[in-house]
Amino acid sequence: MRSLFYLFMASIREFTRDITALFWTFAFPLFFIFIFGVIFSGDNDVSFDLGIVNEAGDAGQMVVNTFKSIDAFDVTTGTLDDELAALKDGDRSAVIVIPADAASALQLANRPEGELPTGGGSETASQVALDVYYDPASANTSQIVLNIVDKVVGGINQGITGVQPVVTLDQRTVTSTGLRNIDYLLPGVIAMSLMQLGLFATAAPLVSLREKQVLRRMGATPLSRTTLLISQVLFRLAIAGVQLALIIGVGALAFNVHVEIKNIPAIIGIAALGSTMFITLGYFLSGLAKTEEAVQGIVQLPNFVFMFLSGIFFPVDMMPSWLRPVVDAIPLTYLADALRKVMIDAGSYYSLTTSVLILSAWLLVCGVLAVRFFKWEPQG
């Protein structure tokens, strides 16, 4: 135990003297948090510029006022030419035209509540269409605006016909609090940091120690090789713990990120499991590389694939279906999903049990491969 402690402390002292390692281990993930926090920590109130061309006079003003009352829209009224020009210039998300022949139908909607239509209730309004112009190049924005416009028009139709919908939606959330984008991103940044600790801060230093024959010399001493390897793993787990505390602390203090305090033991457990898994992956990859230059290229592949296909920055639902088998095989997917579940009580793609089992399976496989391919002697 004494030799293990001295080896552990020696690794800590060596690490703290390496400014580059300190930067990429601690400062780099914090940059992500600050960048994402500045961009996504707001209330996420989104509004769309909506142009309305009212050709129906006073009757159409009711429609204009209805759209103005919706927070999601910044409404501007004008002529058709002016509004279409603004749409083409990107200053409008959509333009609605209320035609002159809509006036009679809209007057029915303007009647006082309870008043029967002229003709003893048998009067029906003729069908009119509101023209909606939008830019198909802005597909996402257009779809959102068109959906809102469709609901507003549905409400106006209800006012004209007086027919109440039989079935409505009562929206309820499965989370205890409203989540912002930064709440979703923070667990993903933690997962990414733990992965990069295992890849860049494990594989490359091990190859460097091997190429400098430090491992061979230490292996020739009475020091147990198992003690040496355990001290290296414990050192990196300690770094992972500091990373976890720093990122959560900055997220909570600077951006008021919601963290389930009652789940702190579970957060530590998931982070420890993920860290150990990626450290063993780093050990395995270090055994495949003969030189320090080669290991840099080898770790880039899983880093790139895992980072962009695991859903740490955006939901995996956005990815093509043919990529889902790859997504489902990536360990970072399960680490980020499990952290998201226990940290912010968010809905998850996989059960916590499934995530733990998959990460454990990866840990077992990587552990076997790391032992099989680990080398003490220089290979270059």
XYZ file of C-alpha atoms in Angstrom, residues 49-306:
258
model
C -41.324 37.733 -37.555
C -44.728 37.381 -39.155
C -46.019 39.680 -41.895
C -49.762 40.106 -42.391
C -51.445 41.665 -45.382
C -54.990 42.582 -44.347
C -57.234 43.069 -47.378
C -60.442 42.350 -45.416
C -60.645 45.687 -43.594
C -62.103 45.817 -40.091
C -63.212 42.164 -40.222
C -59.646 41.052 -40.885
C -58.328 43.155 -38.020
C -59.625 40.480 -35.631
C -57.241 37.988 -37.235
C -54.393 40.489 -37.034
C -55.070 41.112 -33.345
C -55.243 37.364 -32.693
C -51.769 36.837 -34.148
C -50.427 39.895 -32.291
C -51.604 38.376 -29.007
C -49.347 35.343 -29.530
C -45.926 35.744 -27.891
C -44.240 33.588 -30.517
C -44.951 36.173 -33.227
C -43.652 39.679 -33.868
C -46.365 40.864 -36.236
C -45.901 43.504 -38.923
C -48.691 44.602 -41.259
C -48.150 46.054 -44.705
C -48.826 45.711 -48.381
C -48.357 42.438 -50.230
C -45.360 43.698 -52.209
C -43.605 45.063 -49.135
C -44.166 41.950 -47.026
C -43.105 39.552 -49.787
C -39.970 41.631 -50.328
C -39.247 41.402 -46.601
C -39.800 37.625 -46.737
C -37.329 37.281 -49.612
C -34.797 39.376 -47.674
C -35.120 37.060 -44.682
C -36.852 39.658 -42.500
C -40.059 37.605 -42.216
C -40.552 33.967 -41.270
C -43.883 33.895 -43.117
C -46.447 36.235 -44.637
C -50.195 35.727 -44.256
C -52.632 37.344 -46.670
C -56.210 37.876 -45.486
C -58.178 38.247 -48.739
C -61.000 40.737 -49.157
C -63.561 37.974 -49.706
C -62.863 36.683 -46.169
C -64.614 39.693 -44.625
C -68.119 38.192 -44.515
C -66.936 34.959 -42.939
C -64.834 36.773 -40.368
C -67.742 38.995 -39.377
C -69.447 35.869 -38.057
C -66.547 35.345 -35.718
C -66.779 38.954 -34.540
C -70.380 38.645 -33.414
C -71.003 38.989 -29.649
C -70.842 35.790 -27.677
C -74.204 33.978 -27.599
C -75.617 35.881 -30.524
C -77.049 33.594 -33.189
C -75.988 34.089 -36.754
C -78.316 36.106 -38.935
C -81.059 33.830 -40.255
C -81.875 32.039 -37.025
C -78.734 29.954 -36.883
C -79.024 28.412 -40.318
C -76.525 30.817 -41.843
C -73.197 29.253 -42.713
C -70.013 30.974 -43.720
C -68.518 30.357 -47.120
C -65.080 28.799 -47.080
C -62.197 31.187 -47.570
C -58.472 30.518 -47.655
C -55.717 32.576 -46.108
C -52.619 32.560 -48.279
C -49.428 31.813 -46.337
C -46.114 32.578 -48.007
C -42.927 31.086 -46.604
C -39.376 30.322 -47.639
C -38.871 26.553 -48.122
C -35.127 27.073 -47.648
C -35.873 27.706 -43.944
C -37.555 24.347 -43.528
C -37.454 24.064 -39.733
C -38.593 27.623 -39.058
C -41.316 27.380 -41.684
C -42.704 24.164 -40.215
C -42.866 25.666 -36.726
C -44.545 28.857 -37.983
C -47.005 26.952 -40.170
C -47.987 24.701 -37.269
C -48.680 27.704 -35.035
C -50.605 29.470 -37.804
C -52.652 26.313 -38.382
C -53.624 26.175 -34.709
C -54.570 29.863 -34.699
C -56.726 29.427 -37.785
C -58.325 26.412 -36.112
C -59.240 28.623 -33.157
C -60.745 31.244 -35.467
C -62.814 28.556 -37.211
C -64.050 27.405 -33.814
C -65.130 30.961 -33.067
C -67.053 31.148 -36.341
C -68.796 27.781 -36.141
C -69.237 27.750 -32.359
C -68.342 24.041 -32.331
C -66.153 23.064 -29.400
C -63.575 20.322 -30.070
C -64.530 17.016 -28.490
C -60.949 15.908 -27.798
C -58.180 18.227 -26.601
C -54.638 17.772 -25.400
C -53.574 18.404 -21.798
C -49.781 18.623 -21.952
C -47.875 17.245 -18.960
C -44.173 16.729 -18.460
C -42.465 13.721 -16.926
C -39.736 15.829 -15.319
C -40.097 17.688 -12.047
C -38.755 20.960 -13.457
C -38.465 22.621 -16.824
C -35.157 21.835 -18.479
C -33.106 24.174 -20.636
C -30.677 23.281 -23.357
C -27.695 23.813 -21.046
C -29.232 21.321 -18.581
C -29.295 18.762 -21.385
C -25.762 19.559 -22.579
C -23.926 19.537 -19.245
C -24.075 15.722 -18.686
C -22.916 15.271 -22.277
C -19.887 17.512 -21.704
C -19.033 15.532 -18.566
C -19.270 12.267 -20.511
C -17.072 13.726 -23.271
C -14.460 14.845 -20.723
C -14.335 11.403 -19.107
C -13.939 9.802 -22.528
C -11.088 12.123 -23.518
C -9.413 11.515 -20.160
C -9.352 7.830 -21.018
C -8.207 8.313 -24.600
C -5.807 11.257 -24.634
C -4.640 11.281 -21.007
C -4.155 7.516 -20.805
C -3.109 6.020 -24.117
C -0.604 8.696 -25.171
C 1.210 9.000 -21.784
C 1.462 5.211 -21.526
C 3.078 4.954 -24.964
C 5.418 7.795 -24.001
C 6.460 5.996 -20.789
C 6.964 2.805 -22.768
C 8.991 4.484 -25.528
C 11.218 6.174 -22.943
C 11.690 2.732 -21.349
C 10.302 3.978 -18.048
C 7.849 1.085 -17.856
C 10.610 -1.463 -18.571
C 12.860 -0.023 -15.869
C 10.066 0.139 -13.322
C 9.100 -3.388 -14.243
C 12.644 -4.525 -13.435
C 12.417 -3.170 -9.894
C 10.937 -5.128 -6.977
C 7.844 -3.008 -7.496
C 4.882 -5.117 -8.503
C 3.660 -4.389 -12.033
C 0.098 -4.750 -10.749
C 0.775 -2.022 -8.172
C 2.116 0.215 -10.932
C -0.959 -0.274 -13.114
C -3.370 0.176 -10.192
C -1.672 3.431 -9.212
C -2.054 4.695 -12.795
C -5.757 3.829 -12.857
C -6.393 5.399 -9.423
C -4.561 8.550 -10.501
C -6.790 8.937 -13.539
C -9.937 8.210 -11.537
C -8.906 10.991 -9.152
C -8.540 13.328 -12.143
C -12.001 12.242 -13.332
C -13.429 13.097 -9.912
C -11.940 16.588 -10.042
C -13.267 17.048 -13.585
C -16.741 15.972 -12.484
C -16.773 18.348 -9.508
C -15.434 21.288 -11.533
C -17.890 20.935 -14.425
C -20.912 20.454 -12.178
C -19.791 23.323 -9.928
C -19.299 25.749 -12.809
C -22.562 24.656 -14.422
C -24.529 25.112 -11.197
C -22.924 28.375 -10.076
C -22.497 30.152 -13.410
C -25.528 28.891 -15.310
C -27.861 27.640 -12.595
C -27.894 24.134 -14.018
C -30.375 21.917 -12.238
C -28.698 18.911 -10.570
C -30.524 16.281 -8.514
C -28.599 16.503 -5.236
C -30.217 13.325 -3.916
C -28.625 11.432 -6.812
C -25.029 12.488 -6.069
C -23.978 8.898 -5.121
C -25.501 7.604 -8.369
C -23.775 10.378 -10.367
C -20.413 9.459 -8.822
C -21.042 5.760 -9.458
C -21.966 6.255 -13.124
C -19.024 8.615 -13.665
C -16.624 6.140 -12.009
C -17.913 3.282 -14.155
C -17.627 5.335 -17.349
C -14.171 6.644 -16.422
C -12.844 3.165 -15.667
C -14.266 1.863 -18.922
C -12.617 4.577 -21.024
C -9.316 4.265 -19.102
C -9.202 0.562 -19.935
C -10.017 1.456 -23.548
C -7.034 3.822 -23.446
C -4.835 1.003 -22.118
C -6.020 -1.252 -24.944
C -5.383 1.382 -27.641
C -1.929 2.110 -26.212
C -1.076 -1.544 -26.817
C -1.936 -1.189 -30.515
C 0.414 1.762 -31.119
C 4.152 1.425 -31.609
C 5.008 5.118 -31.321
C 3.650 8.277 -29.741
C 2.762 9.625 -33.181
C 0.797 6.488 -34.020
C -1.245 6.520 -30.817
C -2.409 10.073 -31.511
C -3.965 8.914 -34.759
C -5.448 5.764 -33.230
C -7.293 7.590 -30.416
C -8.642 10.227 -32.798
C -10.910 7.702 -34.527
C -12.994 6.661 -31.482
C -12.883 10.221 -30.175
C -14.373 11.601 -33.385
C -16.954 8.843 -33.860
C -18.054 8.734 -30.225
